[in-house]
Coordinates of C-alpha atoms in Angstrom, one line a residue:
Chain A
X1 CA 109.8 129.3 110.2
X2 CA 108.3 129.9 113.2
X3 CA 104.8 129.2 112.0
X4 CA 106.1 126.2 110.1
X5 CA 107.7 124.7 113.7
X6 CA 104.3 125.8 115.4
X7 CA 102.2 123.4 112.9
X8 CA 104.8 120.5 113.4
X9 CA 104.7 120.9 117.1
X10 CA 101.3 121.1 117.5
X11 CA 100.5 117.8 115.3
X12 CA 103.5 116.2 117.0
X13 CA 101.9 117.2 120.6
X14 CA 98.6 115.2 119.4
X15 CA 100.1 112.3 118.3
X16 CA 102.1 112.1 121.8
X17 CA 98.8 112.5 123.4
X18 CA 97.7 109.7 121.7
X19 CA 100.3 107.6 122.7
X20 CA 99.9 108.6 126.0
X21 CA 96.4 107.4 126.0
X22 CA 97.8 104.1 124.7
X23 CA 100.3 103.5 127.5
X24 CA 97.9 104.5 130.2
X25 CA 94.9 102.1 128.8
X26 CA 97.6 99.4 129.0
X27 CA 97.8 99.8 132.6
X28 CA 94.6 97.4 132.8
X29 CA 96.8 94.6 131.9
X30 CA 99.3 94.6 135.0
X31 CA 96.1 95.1 136.9
X32 CA 94.7 91.9 135.3
X33 CA 97.9 90.0 135.6
X34 CA 98.5 91.1 139.2
X35 CA 102.1 92.6 137.9
X36 CA 101.7 95.4 140.7
X37 CA 105.4 96.0 140.2
X38 CA 105.3 97.3 136.7
X39 CA 102.5 99.9 137.5
X40 CA 104.5 102.8 138.6
X41 CA 106.7 102.2 135.2
X42 CA 103.7 102.4 133.2
X43 CA 102.1 105.4 134.6
X44 CA 105.2 107.2 134.4
X45 CA 105.7 106.1 130.8
X46 CA 102.2 107.4 129.9
X47 CA 102.6 110.8 131.9
X48 CA 105.7 111.8 130.1
X49 CA 104.5 111.9 126.7
X50 CA 101.0 113.5 127.6
X51 CA 102.8 116.4 129.6
X52 CA 105.0 117.1 126.5
X53 CA 102.0 116.4 124.0
X54 CA 99.6 118.3 126.1
X55 CA 102.2 121.3 126.3
X56 CA 103.1 121.4 122.6
X57 CA 99.4 121.2 121.3
X58 CA 98.2 123.8 123.5
X59 CA 101.2 126.2 122.8
X60 CA 100.7 126.1 119.1
X61 CA 97.1 125.5 119.1
X62 CA 96.5 128.2 116.9
X63 CA 98.8 127.5 114.0
X64 CA 98.0 126.9 110.6
X65 CA 97.0 123.4 109.0
X66 CA 99.9 121.6 107.4
X67 CA 100.7 121.7 103.9
X68 CA 102.3 118.7 102.0
X69 CA 105.7 119.7 103.2
X70 CA 104.6 120.1 106.6
X71 CA 102.6 116.6 106.6
X72 CA 105.7 115.0 105.5
X73 CA 107.5 116.4 108.2
X74 CA 105.1 115.7 110.8
X75 CA 104.6 112.1 110.0
X76 CA 108.3 111.4 109.9
X77 CA 109.2 113.2 113.0
X78 CA 106.1 112.0 114.5
X79 CA 106.8 108.3 113.9
X80 CA 110.3 109.1 115.4
X81 CA 109.1 110.5 118.5
X82 CA 106.3 108.2 119.2
X83 CA 109.0 105.4 118.9
X84 CA 111.0 107.3 121.2
X85 CA 108.3 107.7 123.8
X86 CA 107.0 104.4 123.2
X87 CA 110.4 102.7 124.2
X88 CA 109.6 104.3 127.9
X89 CA 107.7 101.1 129.2
X90 CA 110.6 98.8 128.2
X91 CA 113.4 101.3 129.8
X92 CA 111.1 102.1 132.9
X93 CA 110.2 98.6 133.9
X94 CA 113.6 97.2 133.3
X95 CA 115.2 99.8 135.6
X96 CA 112.6 98.9 138.2
X97 CA 113.5 95.5 138.0
X98 CA 117.3 96.6 138.3
X99 CA 116.8 98.9 141.1
X100 CA 114.4 96.6 142.9
X101 CA 112.8 98.8 145.3
X102 CA 111.6 96.1 148.2
X103 CA 108.2 97.9 148.4
X104 CA 107.0 96.8 144.9
X105 CA 108.2 92.8 145.7
X106 CA 109.4 92.1 142.5
X107 CA 109.4 88.6 141.6
X108 CA 112.9 87.0 142.1
X109 CA 113.2 85.8 138.6
X110 CA 113.4 89.5 137.2
X111 CA 116.0 90.5 139.5
X112 CA 118.3 87.4 140.0
X113 CA 121.2 87.6 137.5
X114 CA 122.7 84.8 135.7
X115 CA 119.0 83.6 134.1
X116 CA 117.6 84.0 130.6
X117 CA 114.5 85.7 132.5
X118 CA 116.8 88.4 134.0
X119 CA 118.8 89.2 130.9
X120 CA 116.0 89.1 128.5
X121 CA 114.3 92.0 130.4
X122 CA 117.7 93.5 131.6
X123 CA 118.5 94.1 127.8
X124 CA 116.3 97.1 128.0
X125 CA 117.9 99.0 130.5
X126 CA 119.7 100.1 127.6
X127 CA 117.7 102.8 125.8
X128 CA 118.8 101.8 122.3
X129 CA 117.6 98.5 122.9
X130 CA 114.0 100.0 124.0
X131 CA 114.2 102.5 121.3
X132 CA 114.9 99.6 118.7
X133 CA 111.9 97.3 120.0
X134 CA 109.8 100.4 120.1
X135 CA 110.5 101.4 116.5
X136 CA 110.1 97.6 115.3
X137 CA 107.0 97.4 116.7
X138 CA 105.3 100.7 115.6
X139 CA 106.5 100.1 112.0
X140 CA 105.2 96.6 112.0
X141 CA 108.9 95.3 111.8
X142 CA 109.0 92.4 114.6
X143 CA 112.9 92.2 114.6
X144 CA 113.5 92.0 118.4
X145 CA 116.0 92.8 121.3
X146 CA 114.6 90.1 123.5
X147 CA 116.5 86.8 123.9
X148 CA 113.0 84.9 125.4
X149 CA 110.0 86.7 124.7
X150 CA 107.7 84.3 126.7
X151 CA 110.1 85.5 129.8
X152 CA 108.8 89.1 129.5
X153 CA 106.5 90.4 132.1
X154 CA 102.9 90.0 130.3
X155 CA 102.5 93.7 130.2
X156 CA 105.8 94.1 128.2
X157 CA 104.6 91.4 126.2
X158 CA 101.3 93.0 125.5
X159 CA 102.6 96.6 124.8
X160 CA 104.9 94.8 122.1
X161 CA 101.7 93.2 120.3
X162 CA 99.7 96.5 121.1
X163 CA 102.1 98.9 119.4
X164 CA 102.3 96.4 116.6
X165 CA 98.7 96.4 116.0
X166 CA 98.4 100.4 116.2
X167 CA 101.2 100.8 114.2
X168 CA 100.0 98.5 111.3
X169 CA 97.0 101.0 110.8
X170 CA 98.9 104.1 111.7
X171 CA 99.7 106.5 114.1
X172 CA 98.2 109.3 112.4
X173 CA 95.2 107.1 111.3
X174 CA 94.7 106.6 115.0
X175 CA 95.3 110.3 116.0
X176 CA 92.8 111.5 113.3
X177 CA 90.2 108.8 114.6
X178 CA 90.3 110.1 117.9
X179 CA 90.9 113.9 117.3
X180 CA 88.2 114.0 114.4
X181 CA 89.9 117.3 113.0
X182 CA 87.9 118.2 110.1
X183 CA 89.5 120.0 107.0
X184 CA 92.5 119.5 104.6
X185 CA 95.1 119.2 107.3
X186 CA 93.8 115.5 108.3
X187 CA 94.0 114.3 104.5
X188 CA 97.6 115.8 104.1
X189 CA 98.8 114.2 107.3
X190 CA 96.9 110.8 106.3
X191 CA 98.4 110.8 102.6
X192 CA 102.0 111.4 104.5
X193 CA 101.5 108.3 106.4
X194 CA 102.2 106.0 103.3
X195 CA 98.2 105.8 102.7
X196 CA 96.1 107.1 99.8
X197 CA 93.0 105.4 99.7
X198 CA 89.7 106.8 100.7
X199 CA 86.4 104.8 101.4
X200 CA 84.3 107.8 102.3
X201 CA 84.9 111.4 100.7
X202 CA 85.6 112.5 104.7
X203 CA 88.9 111.6 105.9
X204 CA 87.6 111.0 109.4
X205 CA 85.0 108.6 108.2
X206 CA 87.5 106.8 106.4
X207 CA 90.0 106.4 109.1
X208 CA 87.1 105.4 111.6
X209 CA 85.9 102.6 109.0
X210 CA 89.4 101.6 108.8
X211 CA 89.4 100.9 112.4
X212 CA 85.9 99.3 112.4
X213 CA 87.0 96.7 109.7
X214 CA 90.2 96.0 111.9
X215 CA 88.4 95.6 115.2
X216 CA 86.2 93.1 113.6
X217 CA 89.0 90.9 112.1
X218 CA 91.0 91.3 115.2
X219 CA 88.0 89.6 117.4
X220 CA 87.3 87.0 114.5
X221 CA 91.1 86.2 114.5
X222 CA 91.4 85.9 118.1
X223 CA 88.6 83.3 118.1
X224 CA 90.0 81.6 115.1
X225 CA 93.5 80.8 116.7
X226 CA 91.9 79.7 120.2
X227 CA 89.8 77.5 118.2
X228 CA 93.0 76.0 116.5
X229 CA 94.6 75.4 119.6
X230 CA 96.3 78.5 121.2
X231 CA 95.8 79.7 124.8
X232 CA 93.8 82.8 124.7
X233 CA 96.6 84.9 125.8
X234 CA 98.5 83.9 123.1
X235 CA 95.6 84.2 120.7
X236 CA 95.1 87.9 121.5
X237 CA 98.6 88.8 120.9
X238 CA 99.4 86.7 117.9
X239 CA 96.0 87.6 116.3
X240 CA 96.7 91.3 116.6
X241 CA 100.4 91.0 115.5
X242 CA 99.4 88.9 112.8
X243 CA 96.7 91.0 111.5
X244 CA 98.9 94.0 111.9
X245 CA 101.6 91.8 109.9
X246 CA 103.8 92.9 112.5
X247 CA 105.2 89.4 113.5
X248 CA 106.0 89.9 117.3
X249 CA 105.5 86.7 119.5
X250 CA 105.1 85.9 122.9
X251 CA 106.8 82.8 122.7
X252 CA 110.5 82.1 122.2
X253 CA 110.6 80.5 119.0
X254 CA 107.6 82.2 117.2
X255 CA 104.8 80.0 116.0
X256 CA 107.3 77.2 115.7
X257 CA 106.7 77.0 119.5
X258 CA 103.5 75.2 119.1
X259 CA 104.1 73.0 116.2
X260 CA 100.8 72.6 115.3
X261 CA 99.5 72.2 111.7
X262 CA 96.2 73.8 112.8
X263 CA 97.6 76.8 114.2
X264 CA 100.1 77.4 111.0
X265 CA 97.0 77.1 108.7
X266 CA 94.7 79.0 110.8
X267 CA 97.5 82.1 110.8
X268 CA 97.4 81.8 106.9
X269 CA 93.9 83.7 106.3
X270 CA 94.9 86.1 109.2
X271 CA 98.2 87.3 107.7
X272 CA 96.5 87.5 104.1
X273 CA 93.6 89.7 105.8
X274 CA 96.3 92.0 106.6
X275 CA 97.6 92.3 103.0
X276 CA 94.7 93.4 101.3
X277 CA 93.8 96.8 101.3
X278 CA 91.1 98.2 103.6
X279 CA 88.7 99.8 100.8
X280 CA 88.5 96.3 99.2
X281 CA 87.7 94.7 102.9
X282 CA 85.0 97.4 102.9
X283 CA 83.7 96.3 99.9
X284 CA 83.7 92.6 100.3
X285 CA 82.0 93.2 103.9
X286 CA 79.0 94.9 101.9
X287 CA 79.0 91.7 99.7
X288 CA 80.8 92.4 96.9
X289 CA 83.0 89.5 96.7
X290 CA 84.0 90.0 93.1
X291 CA 86.5 92.3 94.1
X292 CA 88.7 89.5 95.8
X293 CA 89.5 88.8 91.9
X294 CA 88.4 91.8 90.2
X295 CA 90.7 94.3 91.9
X296 CA 94.3 94.2 90.5
X297 CA 96.3 94.2 93.5
X298 CA 94.2 91.7 95.2
X299 CA 94.2 89.3 92.4
X300 CA 98.0 89.7 92.4
X301 CA 98.3 89.0 96.2
X302 CA 97.0 85.7 95.6
X303 CA 98.8 85.1 92.4
X304 CA 102.2 86.1 93.9
X305 CA 101.7 84.3 97.0
X306 CA 100.5 81.3 95.0
X307 CA 103.4 81.5 93.0
X308 CA 106.0 82.1 95.6
X309 CA 104.6 79.0 97.8
X310 CA 105.0 76.7 94.7
X311 CA 108.6 78.0 94.0
X312 CA 109.6 77.9 97.6
X313 CA 107.9 74.2 98.1
X314 CA 109.7 73.1 94.7
X315 CA 112.8 74.3 96.1
X316 CA 112.8 72.8 99.5
X317 CA 111.2 69.6 98.4
X318 CA 114.5 69.2 95.9
X319 CA 116.6 69.8 98.8
X320 CA 114.8 67.1 101.0
X321 CA 115.1 69.7 103.9
X322 CA 111.7 68.4 105.6
X323 CA 112.2 64.6 105.1
X324 CA 109.4 63.0 107.2
X325 CA 108.7 59.3 107.4
X326 CA 105.1 59.5 108.4
X327 CA 102.7 62.3 109.6
X328 CA 98.8 62.5 110.5
X329 CA 96.8 65.4 109.1
X330 CA 93.3 65.6 110.2
X331 CA 93.0 62.2 110.8
X332 CA 94.9 61.0 107.4
X333 CA 98.3 59.6 107.9
X334 CA 100.7 60.3 105.1
X335 CA 103.9 58.3 104.5
X336 CA 107.1 58.6 102.7
X337 CA 107.2 61.4 99.8
X338 CA 103.5 62.2 100.4
X339 CA 104.5 63.1 104.3
X340 CA 107.6 64.8 103.1
X341 CA 105.6 67.1 100.5
X342 CA 103.0 67.9 102.9
X343 CA 105.5 69.0 105.3
X344 CA 107.5 70.9 103.0
X345 CA 104.4 72.6 101.5
X346 CA 103.2 73.5 105.0
X347 CA 106.5 75.4 106.0
X348 CA 107.0 76.8 102.4
X349 CA 103.2 78.4 102.4
X350 CA 103.7 79.8 106.0
X351 CA 106.9 81.2 105.5
X352 CA 106.3 82.7 102.2
X353 CA 103.1 84.2 102.9
X354 CA 104.7 85.3 106.5
X355 CA 107.5 87.1 104.0
X356 CA 105.6 88.7 101.4
X357 CA 102.7 89.6 103.8
X358 CA 105.8 91.1 105.9
X359 CA 104.3 89.7 109.1
X360 CA 107.7 87.8 110.0
X361 CA 106.3 84.8 111.9
X362 CA 108.5 81.7 112.1
X363 CA 107.7 78.5 112.2
X364 CA 110.0 75.5 113.6
X365 CA 112.8 74.0 111.7
X366 CA 112.9 76.8 108.9
X367 CA 115.2 79.8 107.6
X368 CA 118.0 78.5 109.2
X369 CA 121.3 78.1 107.7
X370 CA 120.1 74.8 106.4
X371 CA 117.8 76.5 103.7
X372 CA 119.4 76.8 100.5
X373 CA 120.6 80.1 99.1
X374 CA 117.7 80.0 96.4
X375 CA 115.2 79.5 99.1
X376 CA 116.8 82.2 101.4
X377 CA 116.6 84.6 98.2
X378 CA 112.7 83.4 97.3
X379 CA 111.9 84.3 100.6
X380 CA 113.7 87.4 100.4
X381 CA 112.1 88.9 97.2
X382 CA 108.7 88.2 98.9
X383 CA 109.7 90.5 101.6
X384 CA 111.1 92.9 99.3
X385 CA 108.1 93.1 97.1
X386 CA 105.3 92.8 99.9
X387 CA 101.7 92.9 99.1
X388 CA 98.8 95.5 98.6
X389 CA 99.3 99.2 98.8
X390 CA 96.6 100.4 101.5
X391 CA 96.8 97.3 103.5
X392 CA 99.0 97.1 106.7
X393 CA 102.1 95.5 104.9
X394 CA 105.6 96.9 104.1
X395 CA 107.7 96.3 101.1
X396 CA 108.0 97.9 97.7
X397 CA 104.2 97.2 97.2
X398 CA 102.6 94.8 94.3
X399 CA 101.1 98.0 92.8
X400 CA 104.5 99.6 92.3
X401 CA 106.1 96.6 90.7
X402 CA 102.9 96.1 88.3
X403 CA 103.1 99.6 87.3
X404 CA 106.6 99.4 86.5
X405 CA 106.1 96.4 84.4
X406 CA 103.3 97.5 82.6
X407 CA 105.0 100.9 82.0
X408 CA 108.0 99.4 80.8
X409 CA 105.9 97.2 78.3
X410 CA 104.1 100.3 77.1
X411 CA 107.1 102.2 76.4
X412 CA 108.5 99.2 74.4
X413 CA 105.3 98.7 72.4
X414 CA 105.4 102.6 71.7
X415 CA 108.2 102.1 69.5
X416 CA 106.2 100.4 67.1
X417 CA 103.6 103.0 66.8
X418 CA 103.8 106.3 64.6
X419 CA 104.9 109.2 66.7
X420 CA 101.5 110.8 66.1
X421 CA 99.7 107.8 67.4
X422 CA 97.3 108.7 70.6
X423 CA 97.8 105.9 73.0
X424 CA 96.2 105.5 76.7
X425 CA 97.8 103.4 79.4
X426 CA 95.3 101.2 81.4
X427 CA 95.8 100.4 85.1
X428 CA 93.6 98.7 87.2
X429 CA 90.4 99.8 85.5
X430 CA 91.8 103.4 85.1
X431 CA 92.7 104.9 81.7
X432 CA 95.5 107.5 82.1
X433 CA 96.8 110.2 79.8
X434 CA 100.4 110.2 78.9
X435 CA 101.1 112.9 81.6
X436 CA 99.3 110.7 84.2
X437 CA 100.9 107.7 83.2
X438 CA 104.6 109.3 83.3
X439 CA 103.6 110.6 87.1
X440 CA 102.6 107.1 88.3
X441 CA 105.9 105.3 86.7
X442 CA 108.0 108.2 88.0
X443 CA 106.7 107.7 91.6
X444 CA 106.9 103.9 91.3
X445 CA 110.4 104.1 89.9
X446 CA 111.7 106.5 92.4
X447 CA 110.4 104.7 95.4
X448 CA 111.8 101.2 94.0
X449 CA 115.2 103.0 93.4
X450 CA 115.4 104.6 96.7
X451 CA 114.4 101.3 98.3
X452 CA 117.1 99.4 96.5
X453 CA 119.7 102.2 97.2
X454 CA 119.0 102.0 101.2
X455 CA 119.0 98.2 101.1
X456 CA 122.6 98.5 99.5
X457 CA 123.9 101.2 102.0
X458 CA 122.5 99.1 104.9
X459 CA 124.2 96.0 103.6
X460 CA 127.4 97.9 103.3
X461 CA 127.2 99.2 106.8
X462 CA 126.2 95.5 108.1
X463 CA 129.3 93.9 105.9
X464 CA 131.6 96.4 107.7
X465 CA 130.4 96.1 111.3
X466 CA 130.0 92.2 111.1
X467 CA 132.2 89.3 111.1
X468 CA 131.9 87.9 107.3
X469 CA 133.1 84.7 105.9
X470 CA 133.3 80.9 107.0
X471 CA 133.2 82.1 110.7
X472 CA 130.5 84.9 110.5
X473 CA 127.8 85.7 108.1
X474 CA 127.2 85.2 104.4
X475 CA 126.0 87.8 101.9
X476 CA 122.7 86.1 101.8
X477 CA 122.4 86.3 105.5
X478 CA 123.1 90.2 105.3
X479 CA 120.9 90.9 102.5
X480 CA 118.0 89.0 104.0
X481 CA 118.2 90.5 107.3
X482 CA 118.1 93.9 105.7
X483 CA 115.4 93.6 103.7
X484 CA 113.5 92.1 106.4
X485 CA 114.1 95.2 108.4
X486 CA 113.4 97.8 105.5
X487 CA 110.4 95.8 104.3
X488 CA 109.1 95.8 107.9
X489 CA 108.9 92.1 107.9
X490 CA 110.9 90.7 111.0
X491 CA 112.3 87.5 109.7
X492 CA 115.6 86.8 111.0
X493 CA 118.7 84.9 109.6
X494 CA 120.0 85.3 113.2
X495 CA 121.9 88.7 112.9
X496 CA 119.6 90.5 114.9
X497 CA 119.5 90.5 119.0
X498 CA 120.8 92.7 121.9
X499 CA 124.1 91.8 121.2
X500 CA 124.8 93.3 117.6
X501 CA 126.9 96.6 117.1
X502 CA 125.3 99.6 118.0
X503 CA 126.0 101.1 114.7
X504 CA 124.0 98.1 113.2
X505 CA 121.1 99.0 115.5
X506 CA 121.2 102.6 114.5
X507 CA 121.3 101.6 110.7
X508 CA 118.1 99.2 111.3
X509 CA 116.4 102.1 113.1
X510 CA 116.6 104.0 110.1
X511 CA 115.6 101.3 107.7
X512 CA 112.4 100.3 109.7
X513 CA 111.7 104.3 109.9
X514 CA 112.0 104.8 106.1
X515 CA 110.5 101.3 105.1
X516 CA 107.2 102.2 107.1
X517 CA 106.8 105.5 105.6
X518 CA 107.9 104.8 102.1
X519 CA 111.1 106.9 102.4
X520 CA 110.3 110.4 101.1
X521 CA 108.7 111.8 104.2
X522 CA 112.1 111.0 106.0
X523 CA 114.5 112.1 103.4
X524 CA 112.2 115.4 103.3
X525 CA 112.4 115.8 106.9
X526 CA 116.3 115.2 107.2
X527 CA 116.5 117.7 104.1
X528 CA 114.6 120.5 106.0
X529 CA 116.9 119.8 109.0
X530 CA 120.1 119.9 107.4
X531 CA 119.1 122.9 105.6
X532 CA 117.9 124.9 108.7
X533 CA 121.6 123.7 110.1
X534 CA 123.2 125.2 107.3
X535 CA 124.7 121.5 106.3
X536 CA 122.9 121.8 103.3
X537 CA 121.7 124.6 100.8
Chain B
X1 CA 70.2 106.3 124.3
X2 CA 70.8 105.2 120.6
X3 CA 73.7 102.9 120.1
X4 CA 75.4 105.4 118.2
X5 CA 75.4 107.7 121.1
X6 CA 77.7 105.3 123.0
X7 CA 81.0 106.9 123.8
X8 CA 84.0 105.4 121.8
X9 CA 82.0 102.5 120.1
X10 CA 79.4 104.9 118.9
X11 CA 81.4 106.6 116.3
X12 CA 83.0 103.5 115.3
X13 CA 79.5 101.9 114.7
X14 CA 78.6 104.9 112.7
X15 CA 81.6 104.6 110.6
X16 CA 80.9 100.9 109.9
X17 CA 79.4 99.0 106.8
X18 CA 75.8 100.1 107.9
X19 CA 74.9 96.5 108.7
X20 CA 73.3 95.5 112.0
X21 CA 74.9 92.1 112.0
X22 CA 78.5 93.2 111.8
X23 CA 77.9 95.9 114.2
X24 CA 76.4 93.3 116.8
X25 CA 79.5 91.4 115.9
X26 CA 81.6 94.0 117.0
X27 CA 80.0 94.6 120.1
X28 CA 79.7 91.1 121.2
X29 CA 83.5 90.3 120.2
X30 CA 84.9 91.3 123.6
X31 CA 82.3 89.8 125.4
X32 CA 82.2 86.5 123.6
X33 CA 86.3 86.5 124.2
X34 CA 86.0 87.3 127.9
X35 CA 83.2 84.6 128.4
X36 CA 85.6 82.1 126.8
X37 CA 88.8 83.2 128.9
X38 CA 86.5 82.8 132.3
X39 CA 85.2 79.4 131.1
X40 CA 88.5 77.9 129.6
X41 CA 88.5 75.1 126.9
X42 CA 85.1 73.6 127.4
X43 CA 82.4 72.3 124.9
X44 CA 80.0 75.3 125.5
X45 CA 83.0 77.8 125.0
X46 CA 84.0 76.0 121.9
X47 CA 80.4 76.0 120.6
X48 CA 80.6 79.8 121.3
X49 CA 83.7 80.4 119.3
X50 CA 82.6 78.1 116.3
X51 CA 79.3 80.1 116.4
X52 CA 81.1 83.5 116.2
X53 CA 83.5 82.6 113.5
X54 CA 81.1 80.5 111.6
X55 CA 78.4 83.2 111.8
X56 CA 81.0 85.8 110.8
X57 CA 81.9 83.8 107.5
X58 CA 78.5 82.7 106.9
X59 CA 77.2 86.1 107.0
X60 CA 79.7 87.5 104.5
X61 CA 79.2 84.5 102.2
X62 CA 75.1 85.2 102.1
X63 CA 75.9 88.8 101.7
X64 CA 78.1 87.9 98.6
X65 CA 75.4 85.5 97.0
X66 CA 72.6 88.2 97.9
X67 CA 74.7 90.9 96.4
X68 CA 75.4 89.0 93.0
X69 CA 71.9 87.8 93.0
X70 CA 70.5 91.3 93.2
X71 CA 73.3 92.7 90.6
X72 CA 72.3 90.0 88.1
X73 CA 68.5 90.8 87.9

């Protein structure tokens, strides 16, 4: 038992050291923006995880390599504590403004009560709100406790984007890339963070390649958004959160703030890049473009995004939600139905891809109570399914639904064959034996079942805790919001905010946590905790 | 000193796609972004951004065509 705890504590310590590095590197931002008053809070936020992490990793440096059980417990506890310590910048900066020491010369807008700027930052004086924001960021969810993101200090705007960017690839992937520990322990941890793809035989090389691809795409995305018309600071933040399919914005109305066709359409390929598995990106960068249609998951990402967009466009067009008299696109003037159709398509493609890629950016005039229930449920379905495993997206993942669909057909067809017939199951160019196929079905079915089970549990809690009915929220509002949290999407039907009851914040913290790690590691950790406390045998 | 020996960037470049153009784009990325931030939205900065993004996309397309041609012969 002691040895097991040592293994967990050592690796947890390493993750906290990596987190401390992220916070301390971010001190550059207040220096650039001359937000001197946040510097003490940021340094203290970095020193705390550094001390705890250093202490743990040194005290247990000779602990064994993690096995599968340890790996899952480290991943689950690591993500939890990284989110806890990652909330320190929110908490300490908010309390710096509250205490307002005169030596720091804090701008009056952060210390004068009664304004939105003040209340936005003041919300993080509540540690639960900071923890929520941090968990939402690291898991790439994008639901927020802020009232007006544009009013936050630049340092916190950056911290929100930075943790989504890192969380999109994974905290363990980052730690492995930095610490470069050889051996089977890194692989075990890597697989516990909802990743299984390998680009190279060595896991350290694999994670470094993932970062190489991610950095290259980030620079490309920043410049693409800038060319589309975004200011550079906005482009940097939105490129990071868009590519990581996280969805935090630095503006009050997300991407709708810009009301720009060019920016909408520039973000679409960025969100799609985040929805494709890293090994496919690697092959494409090596010139093998055929993987865009040959790889089963990638092919279905495009099919799924295309079908969802068509259905959503049809539903919204039928509803005449985006009735437009005239509009100009790339110098071409559209009138009447053509203008309405283009406007509807513009919002439908952005919103469906934002949902299915689990990004969570929102555009103007959409997703409010004005959308019909079928339209909202179409988007909710996209959020639940997600895109490719091995990318930065959340949700159940397309490959699991494809496995289940093909598996069901395989079983039904099996009835028509004699019992002695030898049949093989093909999935994504792999030929599986009966045992292998059964294992794939089982894994896909368990995750899908647990996903829907916890969706139901959270919806039940919300329906008890929130006002429902004509004066409150509808069932589809609740299902939409819960699917958004658990799928790590971040689209909101208006429920999430600093004023929501604490029990619903706690429920969403749990949903975001299990959604990012694909449930099993969290359940393993909780079972181990309950067993060690004698609650469960 | 070889490129691979540079701290932080070196191990990353080594893990890349073994392609000097992509490695150059990776190194130039932050430099281009810094220059554009300094210049603001001017004609030279727009041309610089177009050159970077256009170069990135064109090179992927070029590699795709080269790979297809090579595998079909």
